[in-house]
Short mmCIF file of C-alpha atoms in Angstrom, two decimals:
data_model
loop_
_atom_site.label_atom_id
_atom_site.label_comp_id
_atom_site.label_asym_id
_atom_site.label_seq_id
_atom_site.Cartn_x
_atom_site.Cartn_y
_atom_site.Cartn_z
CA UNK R 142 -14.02 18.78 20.37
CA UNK R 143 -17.72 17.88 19.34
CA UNK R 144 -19.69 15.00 20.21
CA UNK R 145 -19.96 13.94 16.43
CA UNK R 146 -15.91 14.30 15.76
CA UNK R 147 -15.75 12.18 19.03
CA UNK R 148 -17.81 9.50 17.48
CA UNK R 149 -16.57 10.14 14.04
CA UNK R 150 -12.60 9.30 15.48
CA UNK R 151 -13.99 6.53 17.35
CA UNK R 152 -15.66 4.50 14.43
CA UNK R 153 -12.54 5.41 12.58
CA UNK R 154 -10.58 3.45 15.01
CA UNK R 155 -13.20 0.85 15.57
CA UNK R 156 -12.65 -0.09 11.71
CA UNK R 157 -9.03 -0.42 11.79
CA UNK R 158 -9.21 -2.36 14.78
CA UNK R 159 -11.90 -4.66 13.04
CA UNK R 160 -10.47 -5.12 10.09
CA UNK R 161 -7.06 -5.65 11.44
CA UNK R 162 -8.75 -8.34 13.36
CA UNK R 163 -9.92 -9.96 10.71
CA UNK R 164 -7.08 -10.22 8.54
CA UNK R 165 -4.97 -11.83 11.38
CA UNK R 166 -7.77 -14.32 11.77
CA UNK R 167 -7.14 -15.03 7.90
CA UNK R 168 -3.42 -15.26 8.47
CA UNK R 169 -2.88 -15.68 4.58
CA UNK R 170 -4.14 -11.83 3.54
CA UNK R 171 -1.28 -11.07 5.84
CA UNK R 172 1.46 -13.95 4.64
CA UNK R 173 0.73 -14.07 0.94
CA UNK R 174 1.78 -10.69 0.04
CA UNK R 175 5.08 -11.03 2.18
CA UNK R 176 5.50 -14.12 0.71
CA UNK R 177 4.98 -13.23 -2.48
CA UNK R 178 7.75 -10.17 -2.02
CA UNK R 179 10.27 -12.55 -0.47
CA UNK R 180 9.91 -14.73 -3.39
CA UNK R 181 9.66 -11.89 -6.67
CA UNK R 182 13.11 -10.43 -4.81
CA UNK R 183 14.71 -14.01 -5.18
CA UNK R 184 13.78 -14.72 -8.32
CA UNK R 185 15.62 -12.16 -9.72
CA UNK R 186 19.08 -13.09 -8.74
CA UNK R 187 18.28 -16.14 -10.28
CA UNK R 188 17.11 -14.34 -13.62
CA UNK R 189 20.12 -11.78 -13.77
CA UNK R 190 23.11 -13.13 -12.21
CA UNK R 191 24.69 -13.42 -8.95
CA UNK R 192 26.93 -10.67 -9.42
CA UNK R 193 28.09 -8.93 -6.22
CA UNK R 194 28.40 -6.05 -7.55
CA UNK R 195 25.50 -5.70 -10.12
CA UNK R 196 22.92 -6.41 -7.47
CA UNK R 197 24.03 -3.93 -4.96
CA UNK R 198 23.29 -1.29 -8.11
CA UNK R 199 19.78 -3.62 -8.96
CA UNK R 200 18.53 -3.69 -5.29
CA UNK R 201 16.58 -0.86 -4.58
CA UNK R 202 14.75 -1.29 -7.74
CA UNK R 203 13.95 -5.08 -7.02
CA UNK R 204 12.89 -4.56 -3.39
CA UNK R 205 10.69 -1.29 -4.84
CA UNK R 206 9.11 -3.58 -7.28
CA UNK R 207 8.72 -6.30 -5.07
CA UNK R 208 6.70 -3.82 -2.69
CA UNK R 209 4.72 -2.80 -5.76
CA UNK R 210 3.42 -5.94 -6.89
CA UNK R 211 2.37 -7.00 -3.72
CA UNK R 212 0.42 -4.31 -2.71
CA UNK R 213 -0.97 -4.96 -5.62
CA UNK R 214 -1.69 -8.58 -4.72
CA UNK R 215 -3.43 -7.60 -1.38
CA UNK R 216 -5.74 -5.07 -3.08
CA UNK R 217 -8.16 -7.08 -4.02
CA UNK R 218 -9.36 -8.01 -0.65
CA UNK R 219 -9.91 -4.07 0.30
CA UNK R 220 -13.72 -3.64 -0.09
CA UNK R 221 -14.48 -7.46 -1.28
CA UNK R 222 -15.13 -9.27 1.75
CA UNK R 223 -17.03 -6.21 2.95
CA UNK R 224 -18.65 -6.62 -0.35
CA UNK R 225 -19.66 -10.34 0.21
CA UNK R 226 -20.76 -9.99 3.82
CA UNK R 227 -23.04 -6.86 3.21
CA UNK R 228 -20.91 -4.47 5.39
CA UNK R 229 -20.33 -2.30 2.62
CA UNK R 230 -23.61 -1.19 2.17
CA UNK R 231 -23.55 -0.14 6.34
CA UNK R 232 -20.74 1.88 5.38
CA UNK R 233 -22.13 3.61 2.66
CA UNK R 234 -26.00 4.14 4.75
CA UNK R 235 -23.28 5.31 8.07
CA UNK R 236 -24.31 8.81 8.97
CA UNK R 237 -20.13 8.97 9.24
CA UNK R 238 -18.33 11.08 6.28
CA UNK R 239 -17.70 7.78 3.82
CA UNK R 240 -13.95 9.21 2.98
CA UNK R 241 -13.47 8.99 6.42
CA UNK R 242 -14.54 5.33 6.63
CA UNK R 243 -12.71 4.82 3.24
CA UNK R 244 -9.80 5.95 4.72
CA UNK R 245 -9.89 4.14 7.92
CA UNK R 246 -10.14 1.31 5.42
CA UNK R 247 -6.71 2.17 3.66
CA UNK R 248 -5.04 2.87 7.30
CA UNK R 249 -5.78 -1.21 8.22
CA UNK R 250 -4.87 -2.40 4.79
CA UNK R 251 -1.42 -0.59 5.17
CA UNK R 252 -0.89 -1.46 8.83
CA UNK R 253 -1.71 -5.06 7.73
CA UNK R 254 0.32 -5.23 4.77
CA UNK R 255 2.28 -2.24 4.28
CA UNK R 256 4.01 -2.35 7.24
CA UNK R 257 4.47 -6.08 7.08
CA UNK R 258 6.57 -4.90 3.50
CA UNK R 259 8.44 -2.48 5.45
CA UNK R 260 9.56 -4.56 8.06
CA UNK R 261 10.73 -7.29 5.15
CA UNK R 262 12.59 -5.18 3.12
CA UNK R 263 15.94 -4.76 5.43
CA UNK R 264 16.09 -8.52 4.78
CA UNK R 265 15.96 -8.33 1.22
CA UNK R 266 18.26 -5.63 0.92
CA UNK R 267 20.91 -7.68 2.84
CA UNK R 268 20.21 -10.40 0.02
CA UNK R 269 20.73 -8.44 -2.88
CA UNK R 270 23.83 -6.79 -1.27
CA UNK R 271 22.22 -3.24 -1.02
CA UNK R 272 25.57 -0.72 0.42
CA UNK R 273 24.29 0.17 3.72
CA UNK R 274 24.47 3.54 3.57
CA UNK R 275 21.41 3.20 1.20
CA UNK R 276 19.83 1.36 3.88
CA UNK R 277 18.08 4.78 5.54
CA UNK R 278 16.92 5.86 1.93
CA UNK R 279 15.50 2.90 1.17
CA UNK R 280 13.13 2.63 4.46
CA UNK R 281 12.24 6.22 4.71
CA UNK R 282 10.90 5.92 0.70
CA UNK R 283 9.00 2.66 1.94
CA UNK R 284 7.67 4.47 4.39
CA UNK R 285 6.63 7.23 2.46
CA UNK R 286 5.91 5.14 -0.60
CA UNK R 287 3.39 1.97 0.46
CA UNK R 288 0.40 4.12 2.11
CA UNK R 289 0.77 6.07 -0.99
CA UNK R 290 0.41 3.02 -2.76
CA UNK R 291 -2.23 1.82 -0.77
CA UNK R 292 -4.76 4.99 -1.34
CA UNK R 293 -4.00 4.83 -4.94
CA UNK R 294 -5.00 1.48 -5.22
CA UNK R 295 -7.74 2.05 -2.67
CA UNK R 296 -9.63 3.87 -5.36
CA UNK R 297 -9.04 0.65 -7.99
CA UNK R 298 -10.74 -1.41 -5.32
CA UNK R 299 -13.42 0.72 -4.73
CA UNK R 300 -14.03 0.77 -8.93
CA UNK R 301 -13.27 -3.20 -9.51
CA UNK R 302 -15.64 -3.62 -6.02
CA UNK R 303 -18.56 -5.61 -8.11
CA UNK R 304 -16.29 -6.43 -10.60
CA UNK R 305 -16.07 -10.72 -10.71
CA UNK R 306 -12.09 -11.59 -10.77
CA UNK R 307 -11.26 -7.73 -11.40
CA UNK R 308 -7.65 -8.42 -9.54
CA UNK R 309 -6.20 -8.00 -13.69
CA UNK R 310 -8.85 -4.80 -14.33
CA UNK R 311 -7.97 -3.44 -10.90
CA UNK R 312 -3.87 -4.10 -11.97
CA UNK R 313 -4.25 -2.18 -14.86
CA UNK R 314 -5.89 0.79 -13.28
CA UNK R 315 -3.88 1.26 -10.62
CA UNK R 316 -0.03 0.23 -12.22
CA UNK R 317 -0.24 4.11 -14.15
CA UNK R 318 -0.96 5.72 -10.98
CA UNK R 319 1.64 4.05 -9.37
CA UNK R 320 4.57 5.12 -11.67
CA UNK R 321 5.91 8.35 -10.08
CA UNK R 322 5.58 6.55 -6.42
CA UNK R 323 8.46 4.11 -8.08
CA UNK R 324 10.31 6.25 -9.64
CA UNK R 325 11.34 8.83 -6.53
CA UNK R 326 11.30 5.81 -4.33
CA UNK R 327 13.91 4.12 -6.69
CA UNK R 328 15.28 7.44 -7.77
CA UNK R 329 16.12 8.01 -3.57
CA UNK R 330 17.56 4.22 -3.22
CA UNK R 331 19.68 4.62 -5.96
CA UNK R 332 21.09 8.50 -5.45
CA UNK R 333 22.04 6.63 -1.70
CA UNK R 334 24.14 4.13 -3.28
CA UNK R 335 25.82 6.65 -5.73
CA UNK R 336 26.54 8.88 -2.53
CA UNK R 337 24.36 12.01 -3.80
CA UNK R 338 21.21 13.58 -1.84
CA UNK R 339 18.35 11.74 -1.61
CA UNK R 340 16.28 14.17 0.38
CA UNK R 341 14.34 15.82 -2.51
CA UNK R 342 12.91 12.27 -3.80
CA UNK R 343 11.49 11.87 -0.44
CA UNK R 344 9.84 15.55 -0.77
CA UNK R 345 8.42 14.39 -3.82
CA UNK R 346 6.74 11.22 -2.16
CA UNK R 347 5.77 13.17 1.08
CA UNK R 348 4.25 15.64 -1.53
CA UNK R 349 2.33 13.13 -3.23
CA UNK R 350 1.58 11.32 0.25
CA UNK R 351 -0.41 14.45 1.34
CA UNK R 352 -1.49 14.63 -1.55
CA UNK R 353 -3.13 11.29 -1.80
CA UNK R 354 -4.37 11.37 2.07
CA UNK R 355 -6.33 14.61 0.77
CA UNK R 356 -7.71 13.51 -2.11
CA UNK R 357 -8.22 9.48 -2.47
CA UNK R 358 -10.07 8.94 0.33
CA UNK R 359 -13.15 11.41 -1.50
CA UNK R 360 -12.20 9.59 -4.58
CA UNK R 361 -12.28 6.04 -2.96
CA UNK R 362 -15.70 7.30 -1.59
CA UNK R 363 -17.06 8.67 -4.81
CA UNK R 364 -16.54 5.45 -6.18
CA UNK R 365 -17.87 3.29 -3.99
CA UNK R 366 -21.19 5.49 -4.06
CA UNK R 367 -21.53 4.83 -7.88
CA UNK R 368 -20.50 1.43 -8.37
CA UNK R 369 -22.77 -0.23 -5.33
CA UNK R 370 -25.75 2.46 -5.95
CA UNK R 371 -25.50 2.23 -10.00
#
């Protein structure tokens, strides 16, 4: 391996590891998005009805949409405090590949919030009576689902970066992208609890997974470049 993909893989760590850091030292970019899911999947139910029955069929949807919204909550912080502190424009004047830093980026946001999601959602499921043989459909979609939905809404980030309260402009770009992610990852939930095969909505997410790991981190990148140097 080459001295400069040596460095390259180093940096890429050393920015997870910083920004991971950081967001533990700020324990509420961590707690408010978990919080926020605990409390959207008890709301609803409150909204619906207490139904045995009709939340076990409701569940994977709720917890889905629970995950969606607050990813969405924690986008905003992605490139903004980099923004604020002038760290962003190091990134962008790094003699590093910039999707590689963008990505590196999207790998601490998951880990810090993602994951956090992940680890929630059991307990949720329990709460809205989920059967349990759903229980292995809904995790593996999770797992394939939230870095998906994190490099999707990397790119927002990178495009609402300058942007002064863009959290609604950056919700409105990135809630399109995210419809197919919710549909297989409901689509797998729900063919669980109905006792089908699941398997090919997960091929679909892994699909787009690769898909957005190739491409969103050079989209996160080319956006960056032309909203800080327009």
């Amino acid at each position: 391996m080459s001295e400069g993909h040596l460095r390259g893989r180093q940096v890429f760590f050393s920015i997870i590891k910083r920004d991971l850091m950081l967001a533990f030292r700020t324990p509420g970019q961590v707690v408010n998005p978990v919080a926020f899911y605990l409390m959207v999947a008890s709301l609803f139910p409150l909204g619906i009805a207490p139904d045995k029955a009709l939340l076990s069929q409701l569940a994977g949807g709720i917890v889905w949409i629970g995950a969606l919204l607050a990813v969405l909550l924690s986008l905003d912080s992605l490139f903004r405090s980099d923004q604020e502190d002038g760290s962003l424009d190091q990134l962008l004047l790094s003699p590093h590949p910039l999707p590689l830093l963008a990505l590196a980026k999207v790998a601490a946001h998951w880990l810090a919030t993602g994951l956090a999601l992940i680890l929630t959602a059991p307990l949720l499921a329990l709460m809205l009576h989920l059967p349990t043989q759903a229980f292995p459909a809904l995790m593996l979609s999770l797992l394939l689902g939230t870095p998906l939905m994190s490099l999707v809404g990397g790119i927002g980030a990178a495009l609402t970066v300058r942007v002064q309260r863009g959290g609604v402009l950056l919700t409105l770009l990135s809630l399109p992208l995210y419809v197919p992610v919710l549909i297989f990852g409901t689509g797998a939930v729900q063919s669980a609890v109905d006792g089908m095969e699941y398997t090919g909505h997960l091929l679909w997410l892994g699909a787009l997974l690769m898909t957005g790991l190739c491409l969103a981190p050079l989209a996160i990148a080319a956006s960056l470049r032309v909203v800080v140097d327009g």
